[in-house]
Amino acid sequence: MKADAFSSYIGQEQAVRLLRFHVRAFRETGYWPPSLISSKRGNGKSFLSELIGKELSKPRITINASTIKNADSFVEQIFIPLCSTPVTLHFDESHTISHAKSLEDLLLSALSPNKTHINIVDYQGSQLVFDNRKISWIFSTTNVEEHGLAFRNRLKYIALAEYKPIELGQIFLSHVDGHRINNDIIKQVVSVARGTARNCVLLADDINNFCQVYRLTNFGEDEWLDFKKTMSVNVLGLNSDEISYLKLASKHAQITLTGIASAMEQDRKSVQRAIEPFLLKLGLITVQTGGRKITTKGLEILKKME
């Protein structure tokens, strides 16, 4: 296959295969179907949208959707100054659009599918012409369920899969500056990357800097141990809040979410949304009727860190 921008993207074969087809169709028809890319944080949504932009060969504008508070802001800041000529609009964390009713309503009309791919929308006494052959739309989010069904149904949905360990290892190696690293160390790096491509890139950057500071050409077991100690890399990539949660839970047969939040001096939502998900995913805690409980695996992980 002829090399294209997607050739630099590791993993996500199904999503890339679909996107390559739509790029080919775009070159034939001039139309890119408005797309919604969904994955957890750090799994390459923004990078993928960047590659799409390169393939579409249009100026690409990335917009933090949370900064567009209403339809007026969109029309004045984006549509009028940017959309009269061909452009690719990438709305990052696009689920926040659902929090701005006037903006969501405007986009529902702008993105309404039809044969011509042109929509004329009445807006404050004027008619806005949305030529979706000129405007290519990409939305990306970690919280796709917050988008209303009507909005999602207007978009080509692309869900990114969990990365396989071998793919994470390849992503890590692709960002390492030529240091000799054996397969066992690569596996250990992947084990603390929390399953995301972004963390593999960050670990590679840190290891590159570590090797440069200490003039290293080989990065083996001793160097990895020194690196973990220097950079405070914990088992499974657990952060300090997650470790504090486990230590607290280990002192109780069961403890309520309110009790944990109070002891950690954080609010319930922060604990539930930012701390518990990774612990639950790894099977280190369970949520029961009477509260939270650390598992045998969770206790074993705490022992490893002693």
PDB file of C-alpha atoms in Angstrom:
ATOM      1  CA  MET A   1       0.000   0.000   0.000  1.00  0.00           C
ATOM      2  CA  LYS A   2       1.212   3.485  -0.854  1.00  0.00           C
ATOM      3  CA  ALA A   3       2.455   5.363   2.200  1.00  0.00           C
ATOM      4  CA  ASP A   4       0.110   8.009   3.560  1.00  0.00           C
ATOM      5  CA  ALA A   5      -0.213  10.047   6.751  1.00  0.00           C
ATOM      6  CA  PHE A   6      -1.810   7.085   8.540  1.00  0.00           C
ATOM      7  CA  SER A   7       1.316   4.974   7.996  1.00  0.00           C
ATOM      8  CA  SER A   8       2.830   6.616  11.094  1.00  0.00           C
ATOM      9  CA  TYR A   9      -0.128   5.575  13.243  1.00  0.00           C
ATOM     10  CA  ILE A  10       0.448   2.387  15.249  1.00  0.00           C
ATOM     11  CA  GLY A  11      -2.521   0.147  16.004  1.00  0.00           C
ATOM     12  CA  GLN A  12      -6.231   0.900  15.482  1.00  0.00           C
ATOM     13  CA  GLU A  13      -6.290  -1.050  12.227  1.00  0.00           C
ATOM     14  CA  GLN A  14     -10.081  -1.066  11.935  1.00  0.00           C
ATOM     15  CA  ALA A  15     -10.416   2.687  12.445  1.00  0.00           C
ATOM     16  CA  VAL A  16      -7.527   3.452  10.073  1.00  0.00           C
ATOM     17  CA  ARG A  17      -8.959   1.162   7.398  1.00  0.00           C
ATOM     18  CA  LEU A  18     -12.284   3.033   7.559  1.00  0.00           C
ATOM     19  CA  LEU A  19     -10.597   6.431   7.486  1.00  0.00           C
ATOM     20  CA  ARG A  20      -8.460   5.478   4.493  1.00  0.00           C
ATOM     21  CA  PHE A  21     -11.633   4.582   2.601  1.00  0.00           C
ATOM     22  CA  HIS A  22     -13.235   7.932   3.422  1.00  0.00           C
ATOM     23  CA  VAL A  23     -10.082   9.763   2.324  1.00  0.00           C
ATOM     24  CA  ARG A  24     -10.271   7.966  -1.040  1.00  0.00           C
ATOM     25  CA  ALA A  25     -13.957   8.855  -1.306  1.00  0.00           C
ATOM     26  CA  PHE A  26     -13.143  12.478  -0.424  1.00  0.00           C
ATOM     27  CA  ARG A  27     -10.673  12.655  -3.289  1.00  0.00           C
ATOM     28  CA  GLU A  28     -13.381  11.448  -5.655  1.00  0.00           C
ATOM     29  CA  THR A  29     -16.300  13.496  -4.326  1.00  0.00           C
ATOM     30  CA  GLY A  30     -14.802  16.404  -2.372  1.00  0.00           C
ATOM     31  CA  TYR A  31     -16.924  15.448   0.656  1.00  0.00           C
ATOM     32  CA  TRP A  32     -15.715  14.250   4.057  1.00  0.00           C
ATOM     33  CA  PRO A  33     -18.501  12.790   6.236  1.00  0.00           C
ATOM     34  CA  PRO A  34     -18.678  14.646   9.563  1.00  0.00           C
ATOM     35  CA  SER A  35     -16.956  12.284  11.996  1.00  0.00           C
ATOM     36  CA  LEU A  36     -16.987  11.597  15.724  1.00  0.00           C
ATOM     37  CA  ILE A  37     -13.871   9.951  17.187  1.00  0.00           C
ATOM     38  CA  SER A  38     -14.228   8.455  20.652  1.00  0.00           C
ATOM     39  CA  SER A  39     -11.699   6.914  23.033  1.00  0.00           C
ATOM     40  CA  LYS A  40     -10.379   7.255  26.559  1.00  0.00           C
ATOM     41  CA  ARG A  41      -7.871  10.005  27.256  1.00  0.00           C
ATOM     42  CA  GLY A  42      -4.419   9.527  25.802  1.00  0.00           C
ATOM     43  CA  ASN A  43      -5.302   7.066  23.044  1.00  0.00           C
ATOM     44  CA  GLY A  44      -4.555   9.252  20.059  1.00  0.00           C
ATOM     45  CA  LYS A  45      -7.763  11.079  19.093  1.00  0.00           C
ATOM     46  CA  SER A  46      -6.013  14.397  18.466  1.00  0.00           C
ATOM     47  CA  PHE A  47      -3.119  12.774  16.619  1.00  0.00           C
ATOM     48  CA  LEU A  48      -5.567  10.882  14.419  1.00  0.00           C
ATOM     49  CA  SER A  49      -7.477  14.067  13.607  1.00  0.00           C
ATOM     50  CA  GLU A  50      -4.153  15.692  12.705  1.00  0.00           C
ATOM     51  CA  LEU A  51      -3.441  12.867  10.247  1.00  0.00           C
ATOM     52  CA  ILE A  52      -6.918  13.202   8.743  1.00  0.00           C
ATOM     53  CA  GLY A  53      -6.258  16.923   8.280  1.00  0.00           C
ATOM     54  CA  LYS A  54      -3.036  16.169   6.405  1.00  0.00           C
ATOM     55  CA  GLU A  55      -4.841  13.773   4.081  1.00  0.00           C
ATOM     56  CA  LEU A  56      -7.613  16.282   3.369  1.00  0.00           C
ATOM     57  CA  SER A  57      -5.016  18.959   2.482  1.00  0.00           C
ATOM     58  CA  LYS A  58      -6.988  21.812   4.001  1.00  0.00           C
ATOM     59  CA  PRO A  59      -6.085  24.230   6.771  1.00  0.00           C
ATOM     60  CA  ARG A  60      -6.954  22.446  10.042  1.00  0.00           C
ATOM     61  CA  ILE A  61      -8.323  24.415  12.990  1.00  0.00           C
ATOM     62  CA  THR A  62      -8.477  22.721  16.407  1.00  0.00           C
ATOM     63  CA  ILE A  63     -11.092  24.152  18.734  1.00  0.00           C
ATOM     64  CA  ASN A  64     -11.518  23.406  22.417  1.00  0.00           C
ATOM     65  CA  ALA A  65     -15.269  22.914  22.345  1.00  0.00           C
ATOM     66  CA  SER A  66     -15.656  24.043  25.966  1.00  0.00           C
ATOM     67  CA  THR A  67     -14.573  27.562  24.948  1.00  0.00           C
ATOM     68  CA  ILE A  68     -17.509  27.931  22.528  1.00  0.00           C
ATOM     69  CA  LYS A  69     -20.280  28.872  24.921  1.00  0.00           C
ATOM     70  CA  ASN A  70     -23.146  29.417  22.463  1.00  0.00           C
ATOM     71  CA  ALA A  71     -24.162  29.774  18.821  1.00  0.00           C
ATOM     72  CA  ASP A  72     -23.160  33.457  18.738  1.00  0.00           C
ATOM     73  CA  SER A  73     -19.587  32.578  19.758  1.00  0.00           C
ATOM     74  CA  PHE A  74     -19.376  29.917  17.062  1.00  0.00           C
ATOM     75  CA  VAL A  75     -20.709  32.190  14.311  1.00  0.00           C
ATOM     76  CA  GLU A  76     -18.563  35.185  15.273  1.00  0.00           C
ATOM     77  CA  GLN A  77     -15.302  33.389  16.166  1.00  0.00           C
ATOM     78  CA  ILE A  78     -15.309  30.444  13.765  1.00  0.00           C
ATOM     79  CA  PHE A  79     -17.925  30.409  11.030  1.00  0.00           C
ATOM     80  CA  ILE A  80     -17.646  33.959   9.668  1.00  0.00           C
ATOM     81  CA  PRO A  81     -13.832  34.369   9.794  1.00  0.00           C
ATOM     82  CA  LEU A  82     -12.806  30.785   8.940  1.00  0.00           C
ATOM     83  CA  CYS A  83     -15.440  28.930   6.937  1.00  0.00           C
ATOM     84  CA  SER A  84     -15.732  30.893   3.700  1.00  0.00           C
ATOM     85  CA  THR A  85     -12.814  28.881   2.255  1.00  0.00           C
ATOM     86  CA  PRO A  86     -12.012  25.143   2.540  1.00  0.00           C
ATOM     87  CA  VAL A  87     -11.178  24.211   6.137  1.00  0.00           C
ATOM     88  CA  THR A  88     -11.119  21.240   8.491  1.00  0.00           C
ATOM     89  CA  LEU A  89     -12.650  21.981  11.894  1.00  0.00           C
ATOM     90  CA  HIS A  90     -11.623  19.707  14.765  1.00  0.00           C
ATOM     91  CA  PHE A  91     -13.699  20.110  17.942  1.00  0.00           C
ATOM     92  CA  ASP A  92     -11.773  18.560  20.836  1.00  0.00           C
ATOM     93  CA  GLU A  93     -13.780  17.302  23.857  1.00  0.00           C
ATOM     94  CA  SER A  94     -16.845  17.876  21.724  1.00  0.00           C
ATOM     95  CA  HIS A  95     -19.274  16.476  24.312  1.00  0.00           C
ATOM     96  CA  THR A  96     -19.293  19.943  25.900  1.00  0.00           C
ATOM     97  CA  ILE A  97     -21.314  21.114  22.883  1.00  0.00           C
ATOM     98  CA  SER A  98     -24.312  19.412  24.518  1.00  0.00           C
ATOM     99  CA  HIS A  99     -23.984  21.910  27.399  1.00  0.00           C
ATOM    100  CA  ALA A 100     -24.575  24.832  25.001  1.00  0.00           C
ATOM    101  CA  LYS A 101     -28.119  24.362  23.693  1.00  0.00           C
ATOM    102  CA  SER A 102     -28.076  27.129  21.073  1.00  0.00           C
ATOM    103  CA  LEU A 103     -24.791  25.825  19.633  1.00  0.00           C
ATOM    104  CA  GLU A 104     -26.017  22.249  19.550  1.00  0.00           C
ATOM    105  CA  ASP A 105     -29.227  23.308  17.771  1.00  0.00           C
ATOM    106  CA  LEU A 106     -27.251  25.305  15.200  1.00  0.00           C
ATOM    107  CA  LEU A 107     -24.926  22.366  14.477  1.00  0.00           C
ATOM    108  CA  LEU A 108     -27.849  19.946  14.226  1.00  0.00           C
ATOM    109  CA  SER A 109     -29.146  22.079  11.369  1.00  0.00           C
ATOM    110  CA  ALA A 110     -25.705  22.658   9.828  1.00  0.00           C
ATOM    111  CA  LEU A 111     -24.933  18.933   9.781  1.00  0.00           C
ATOM    112  CA  SER A 112     -28.288  17.657   8.579  1.00  0.00           C
ATOM    113  CA  PRO A 113     -27.486  15.017   5.922  1.00  0.00           C
ATOM    114  CA  ASN A 114     -28.718  15.576   2.358  1.00  0.00           C
ATOM    115  CA  LYS A 115     -27.647  14.853  -1.194  1.00  0.00           C
ATOM    116  CA  THR A 116     -26.043  18.253  -1.863  1.00  0.00           C
ATOM    117  CA  HIS A 117     -24.176  18.414   1.499  1.00  0.00           C
ATOM    118  CA  ILE A 118     -25.249  22.061   1.746  1.00  0.00           C
ATOM    119  CA  ASN A 119     -27.491  23.384   4.521  1.00  0.00           C
ATOM    120  CA  ILE A 120     -28.972  26.873   4.750  1.00  0.00           C
ATOM    121  CA  VAL A 121     -29.730  27.802   8.348  1.00  0.00           C
ATOM    122  CA  ASP A 122     -31.861  30.754   9.451  1.00  0.00           C
ATOM    123  CA  TYR A 123     -29.965  32.607  12.147  1.00  0.00           C
ATOM    124  CA  GLN A 124     -31.014  35.909  13.712  1.00  0.00           C
ATOM    125  CA  GLY A 125     -32.663  37.155  10.536  1.00  0.00           C
ATOM    126  CA  SER A 126     -29.844  36.014   8.266  1.00  0.00           C
ATOM    127  CA  GLN A 127     -29.211  32.840   6.318  1.00  0.00           C
ATOM    128  CA  LEU A 128     -25.968  30.990   7.005  1.00  0.00           C
ATOM    129  CA  VAL A 129     -24.797  28.711   4.209  1.00  0.00           C
ATOM    130  CA  PHE A 130     -22.989  25.621   5.483  1.00  0.00           C
ATOM    131  CA  ASP A 131     -21.251  24.062   2.496  1.00  0.00           C
ATOM    132  CA  ASN A 132     -20.035  20.778   3.949  1.00  0.00           C
ATOM    133  CA  ARG A 133     -17.947  20.113   0.879  1.00  0.00           C
ATOM    134  CA  LYS A 134     -15.777  23.065   1.911  1.00  0.00           C
ATOM    135  CA  ILE A 135     -16.067  22.473   5.659  1.00  0.00           C
ATOM    136  CA  SER A 136     -14.816  19.102   6.912  1.00  0.00           C
ATOM    137  CA  TRP A 137     -15.988  18.359  10.452  1.00  0.00           C
ATOM    138  CA  ILE A 138     -14.165  16.220  13.020  1.00  0.00           C
ATOM    139  CA  PHE A 139     -15.424  15.868  16.591  1.00  0.00           C
ATOM    140  CA  SER A 140     -13.521  13.973  19.274  1.00  0.00           C
ATOM    141  CA  THR A 141     -14.421  13.165  22.855  1.00  0.00           C
ATOM    142  CA  THR A 142     -13.783  10.938  25.833  1.00  0.00           C
ATOM    143  CA  ASN A 143     -17.471  11.120  26.845  1.00  0.00           C
ATOM    144  CA  VAL A 144     -19.446  10.196  23.762  1.00  0.00           C
ATOM    145  CA  GLU A 145     -22.512   9.312  25.829  1.00  0.00           C
ATOM    146  CA  GLU A 146     -22.965  13.015  26.670  1.00  0.00           C
ATOM    147  CA  HIS A 147     -23.719  13.793  23.033  1.00  0.00           C
ATOM    148  CA  GLY A 148     -27.417  13.628  22.290  1.00  0.00           C
ATOM    149  CA  LEU A 149     -28.608  10.828  20.007  1.00  0.00           C
ATOM    150  CA  ALA A 150     -29.740  13.286  17.319  1.00  0.00           C
ATOM    151  CA  PHE A 151     -26.253  14.784  17.174  1.00  0.00           C
ATOM    152  CA  ARG A 152     -24.473  11.413  17.112  1.00  0.00           C
ATOM    153  CA  ASN A 153     -26.750  10.192  14.325  1.00  0.00           C
ATOM    154  CA  ARG A 154     -25.465  12.956  12.040  1.00  0.00           C
ATOM    155  CA  LEU A 155     -21.853  11.803  12.392  1.00  0.00           C
ATOM    156  CA  LYS A 156     -19.701   8.894  11.231  1.00  0.00           C
ATOM    157  CA  TYR A 157     -18.838   7.229  14.544  1.00  0.00           C
ATOM    158  CA  ILE A 158     -15.280   5.938  14.998  1.00  0.00           C
ATOM    159  CA  ALA A 159     -14.516   4.275  18.343  1.00  0.00           C
ATOM    160  CA  LEU A 160     -10.841   3.643  19.053  1.00  0.00           C
ATOM    161  CA  ALA A 161     -10.069   0.273  20.622  1.00  0.00           C
ATOM    162  CA  GLU A 162      -7.904  -0.544  23.632  1.00  0.00           C
ATOM    163  CA  TYR A 163      -4.256  -0.812  22.633  1.00  0.00           C
ATOM    164  CA  LYS A 164      -2.594  -4.207  22.774  1.00  0.00           C
ATOM    165  CA  PRO A 165       0.626  -4.425  24.837  1.00  0.00           C
ATOM    166  CA  ILE A 166       2.664  -5.112  21.692  1.00  0.00           C
ATOM    167  CA  GLU A 167       1.269  -1.943  20.080  1.00  0.00           C
ATOM    168  CA  LEU A 168       2.093   0.118  23.164  1.00  0.00           C
ATOM    169  CA  GLY A 169       5.630  -1.270  23.016  1.00  0.00           C
ATOM    170  CA  GLN A 170       5.906  -0.233  19.377  1.00  0.00           C
ATOM    171  CA  ILE A 171       4.649   3.272  20.194  1.00  0.00           C
ATOM    172  CA  PHE A 172       7.200   3.553  22.998  1.00  0.00           C
ATOM    173  CA  LEU A 173      10.070   2.368  20.778  1.00  0.00           C
ATOM    174  CA  SER A 174       9.087   4.734  17.979  1.00  0.00           C
ATOM    175  CA  HIS A 175       9.798   7.659  20.346  1.00  0.00           C
ATOM    176  CA  VAL A 176      13.042   6.377  21.892  1.00  0.00           C
ATOM    177  CA  ASP A 177      16.229   8.068  20.639  1.00  0.00           C
ATOM    178  CA  GLY A 178      18.227   5.016  19.585  1.00  0.00           C
ATOM    179  CA  HIS A 179      19.101   3.691  23.048  1.00  0.00           C
ATOM    180  CA  ARG A 180      19.492  -0.072  23.270  1.00  0.00           C
ATOM    181  CA  ILE A 181      16.551  -1.395  25.268  1.00  0.00           C
ATOM    182  CA  ASN A 182      15.795  -5.108  25.539  1.00  0.00           C
ATOM    183  CA  ASN A 183      12.339  -6.659  25.267  1.00  0.00           C
ATOM    184  CA  ASP A 184      12.028  -7.293  29.002  1.00  0.00           C
ATOM    185  CA  ILE A 185      12.507  -3.599  29.777  1.00  0.00           C
ATOM    186  CA  ILE A 186       9.995  -2.675  27.067  1.00  0.00           C
ATOM    187  CA  LYS A 187       7.430  -4.968  28.726  1.00  0.00           C
ATOM    188  CA  GLN A 188       8.106  -3.314  32.084  1.00  0.00           C
ATOM    189  CA  VAL A 189       7.681   0.140  30.558  1.00  0.00           C
ATOM    190  CA  VAL A 190       4.366  -0.909  29.020  1.00  0.00           C
ATOM    191  CA  SER A 191       3.235  -2.291  32.395  1.00  0.00           C
ATOM    192  CA  VAL A 192       3.366   1.213  33.915  1.00  0.00           C
ATOM    193  CA  ALA A 193       1.942   3.084  30.898  1.00  0.00           C
ATOM    194  CA  ARG A 194      -1.650   2.699  32.104  1.00  0.00           C
ATOM    195  CA  GLY A 195      -2.680   1.317  28.743  1.00  0.00           C
ATOM    196  CA  THR A 196      -2.463   4.591  26.826  1.00  0.00           C
ATOM    197  CA  ALA A 197      -0.387   5.674  23.859  1.00  0.00           C
ATOM    198  CA  ARG A 198       0.189   9.105  25.415  1.00  0.00           C
ATOM    199  CA  ASN A 199       1.869   7.636  28.497  1.00  0.00           C
ATOM    200  CA  CYS A 200       4.157   5.541  26.270  1.00  0.00           C
ATOM    201  CA  VAL A 201       5.262   8.718  24.507  1.00  0.00           C
ATOM    202  CA  LEU A 202       5.784  10.528  27.822  1.00  0.00           C
ATOM    203  CA  LEU A 203       7.817   7.629  29.233  1.00  0.00           C
ATOM    204  CA  ALA A 204       9.945   7.574  26.083  1.00  0.00           C
ATOM    205  CA  ASP A 205      10.588  11.321  26.428  1.00  0.00           C
ATOM    206  CA  ASP A 206      11.588  10.898  30.082  1.00  0.00           C
ATOM    207  CA  ILE A 207      13.899   7.986  29.266  1.00  0.00           C
ATOM    208  CA  ASN A 208      15.495   9.978  26.439  1.00  0.00           C
ATOM    209  CA  ASN A 209      16.214  12.815  28.882  1.00  0.00           C
ATOM    210  CA  PHE A 210      17.437  10.372  31.546  1.00  0.00           C
ATOM    211  CA  CYS A 211      19.877   8.789  29.084  1.00  0.00           C
ATOM    212  CA  GLN A 212      21.096  12.159  27.910  1.00  0.00           C
ATOM    213  CA  VAL A 213      21.679  13.476  31.436  1.00  0.00           C
ATOM    214  CA  TYR A 214      23.618  10.352  32.491  1.00  0.00           C
ATOM    215  CA  ARG A 215      25.291   9.787  29.092  1.00  0.00           C
ATOM    216  CA  LEU A 216      23.752   6.332  28.654  1.00  0.00           C
ATOM    217  CA  THR A 217      23.702   4.323  25.434  1.00  0.00           C
ATOM    218  CA  ASN A 218      22.272   1.153  26.998  1.00  0.00           C
ATOM    219  CA  PHE A 219      19.130   1.114  29.094  1.00  0.00           C
ATOM    220  CA  GLY A 220      18.943  -2.161  31.043  1.00  0.00           C
ATOM    221  CA  GLU A 221      17.582  -3.447  34.347  1.00  0.00           C
ATOM    222  CA  ASP A 222      19.836  -1.303  36.561  1.00  0.00           C
ATOM    223  CA  GLU A 223      19.042   1.830  34.557  1.00  0.00           C
ATOM    224  CA  TRP A 224      15.321   1.048  34.667  1.00  0.00           C
ATOM    225  CA  LEU A 225      15.431   0.679  38.472  1.00  0.00           C
ATOM    226  CA  ASP A 226      17.285   3.988  38.794  1.00  0.00           C
ATOM    227  CA  PHE A 227      14.841   5.626  36.396  1.00  0.00           C
ATOM    228  CA  LYS A 228      11.792   4.425  38.362  1.00  0.00           C
ATOM    229  CA  LYS A 229      13.272   5.697  41.610  1.00  0.00           C
ATOM    230  CA  THR A 230      14.272   9.060  40.138  1.00  0.00           C
ATOM    231  CA  MET A 231      10.973   9.636  38.337  1.00  0.00           C
ATOM    232  CA  SER A 232       8.740   8.111  41.061  1.00  0.00           C
ATOM    233  CA  VAL A 233       7.307   5.482  38.719  1.00  0.00           C
ATOM    234  CA  ASN A 234       5.113   3.111  40.731  1.00  0.00           C
ATOM    235  CA  VAL A 235       3.872  -0.421  40.116  1.00  0.00           C
ATOM    236  CA  LEU A 236       1.222  -0.469  37.332  1.00  0.00           C
ATOM    237  CA  GLY A 237       1.801   3.270  36.888  1.00  0.00           C
ATOM    238  CA  LEU A 238      -0.333   4.078  39.941  1.00  0.00           C
ATOM    239  CA  ASN A 239      -0.295   7.734  40.955  1.00  0.00           C
ATOM    240  CA  SER A 240      -0.088   9.084  44.497  1.00  0.00           C
ATOM    241  CA  ASP A 241      -3.859   9.567  44.866  1.00  0.00           C
ATOM    242  CA  GLU A 242      -4.552   5.997  43.788  1.00  0.00           C
ATOM    243  CA  ILE A 243      -1.954   4.659  46.220  1.00  0.00           C
ATOM    244  CA  SER A 244      -3.427   6.751  49.046  1.00  0.00           C
ATOM    245  CA  TYR A 245      -6.875   5.365  48.193  1.00  0.00           C
ATOM    246  CA  LEU A 246      -5.588   1.771  48.365  1.00  0.00           C
ATOM    247  CA  LYS A 247      -3.809   2.375  51.676  1.00  0.00           C
ATOM    248  CA  LEU A 248      -6.955   3.884  53.130  1.00  0.00           C
ATOM    249  CA  ALA A 249      -9.165   1.059  51.850  1.00  0.00           C
ATOM    250  CA  SER A 250      -6.749  -1.537  53.240  1.00  0.00           C
ATOM    251  CA  LYS A 251      -7.488  -0.317  56.772  1.00  0.00           C
ATOM    252  CA  HIS A 252     -11.203  -1.075  56.506  1.00  0.00           C
ATOM    253  CA  ALA A 253     -13.323  -4.110  55.744  1.00  0.00           C
ATOM    254  CA  GLN A 254     -15.478  -1.703  53.752  1.00  0.00           C
ATOM    255  CA  ILE A 255     -15.552   2.075  53.472  1.00  0.00           C
ATOM    256  CA  THR A 256     -18.066   4.398  51.853  1.00  0.00           C
ATOM    257  CA  LEU A 257     -17.221   6.750  49.000  1.00  0.00           C
ATOM    258  CA  THR A 258     -18.055   9.655  51.303  1.00  0.00           C
ATOM    259  CA  GLY A 259     -15.658   8.286  53.912  1.00  0.00           C
ATOM    260  CA  ILE A 260     -12.849   7.922  51.382  1.00  0.00           C
ATOM    261  CA  ALA A 261     -13.423  11.389  49.944  1.00  0.00           C
ATOM    262  CA  SER A 262     -13.449  12.935  53.404  1.00  0.00           C
ATOM    263  CA  ALA A 263     -10.255  11.153  54.475  1.00  0.00           C
ATOM    264  CA  MET A 264      -8.510  12.199  51.251  1.00  0.00           C
ATOM    265  CA  GLU A 265      -9.865  15.756  51.539  1.00  0.00           C
ATOM    266  CA  GLN A 266     -11.401  15.578  48.078  1.00  0.00           C
ATOM    267  CA  ASP A 267     -14.971  15.781  46.847  1.00  0.00           C
ATOM    268  CA  ARG A 268     -16.913  12.618  46.013  1.00  0.00           C
ATOM    269  CA  LYS A 269     -17.080  13.302  42.264  1.00  0.00           C
ATOM    270  CA  SER A 270     -13.321  13.778  41.980  1.00  0.00           C
ATOM    271  CA  VAL A 271     -12.673  10.484  43.750  1.00  0.00           C
ATOM    272  CA  GLN A 272     -15.307   8.670  41.701  1.00  0.00           C
ATOM    273  CA  ARG A 273     -14.259  10.067  38.320  1.00  0.00           C
ATOM    274  CA  ALA A 274     -10.503  10.596  38.637  1.00  0.00           C
ATOM    275  CA  ILE A 275      -9.270   7.967  41.092  1.00  0.00           C
ATOM    276  CA  GLU A 276     -11.578   4.956  41.159  1.00  0.00           C
ATOM    277  CA  PRO A 277     -11.862   4.098  37.421  1.00  0.00           C
ATOM    278  CA  PHE A 278      -8.273   2.872  37.013  1.00  0.00           C
ATOM    279  CA  LEU A 279      -8.375   0.951  40.300  1.00  0.00           C
ATOM    280  CA  LEU A 280     -11.614  -0.728  39.232  1.00  0.00           C
ATOM    281  CA  LYS A 281     -10.256  -1.525  35.785  1.00  0.00           C
ATOM    282  CA  LEU A 282      -7.232  -3.278  37.295  1.00  0.00           C
ATOM    283  CA  GLY A 283      -9.366  -5.146  39.810  1.00  0.00           C
ATOM    284  CA  LEU A 284      -7.677  -3.531  42.815  1.00  0.00           C
ATOM    285  CA  ILE A 285     -10.973  -2.487  44.435  1.00  0.00           C
ATOM    286  CA  THR A 286     -14.617  -3.505  44.223  1.00  0.00           C
ATOM    287  CA  VAL A 287     -17.766  -1.425  44.679  1.00  0.00           C
ATOM    288  CA  GLN A 288     -20.287  -3.166  46.933  1.00  0.00           C
ATOM    289  CA  THR A 289     -23.631  -2.200  48.426  1.00  0.00           C
ATOM    290  CA  GLY A 290     -22.032  -1.207  51.710  1.00  0.00           C
ATOM    291  CA  GLY A 291     -19.128   0.669  50.206  1.00  0.00           C
ATOM    292  CA  ARG A 292     -15.702   0.144  48.660  1.00  0.00           C
ATOM    293  CA  LYS A 293     -13.414  -2.791  49.380  1.00  0.00           C
ATOM    294  CA  ILE A 294      -9.808  -3.482  48.449  1.00  0.00           C
ATOM    295  CA  THR A 295      -9.268  -6.815  46.696  1.00  0.00           C
ATOM    296  CA  THR A 296      -6.615  -9.455  47.305  1.00  0.00           C
ATOM    297  CA  LYS A 297      -4.837  -8.152  44.205  1.00  0.00           C
ATOM    298  CA  GLY A 298      -4.944  -4.636  45.623  1.00  0.00           C
ATOM    299  CA  LEU A 299      -3.372  -5.806  48.874  1.00  0.00           C
ATOM    300  CA  GLU A 300      -0.643  -7.626  46.919  1.00  0.00           C
ATOM    301  CA  ILE A 301       0.161  -4.450  44.987  1.00  0.00           C
ATOM    302  CA  LEU A 302       0.501  -2.499  48.226  1.00  0.00           C
ATOM    303  CA  LYS A 303       2.933  -5.096  49.545  1.00  0.00           C
ATOM    304  CA  LYS A 304       5.051  -4.785  46.393  1.00  0.00           C
ATOM    305  CA  MET A 305       5.402  -1.058  47.020  1.00  0.00           C
ATOM    306  CA  GLU A 306       6.550  -1.438  50.640  1.00  0.00           C
TER     307      GLU A 306
END
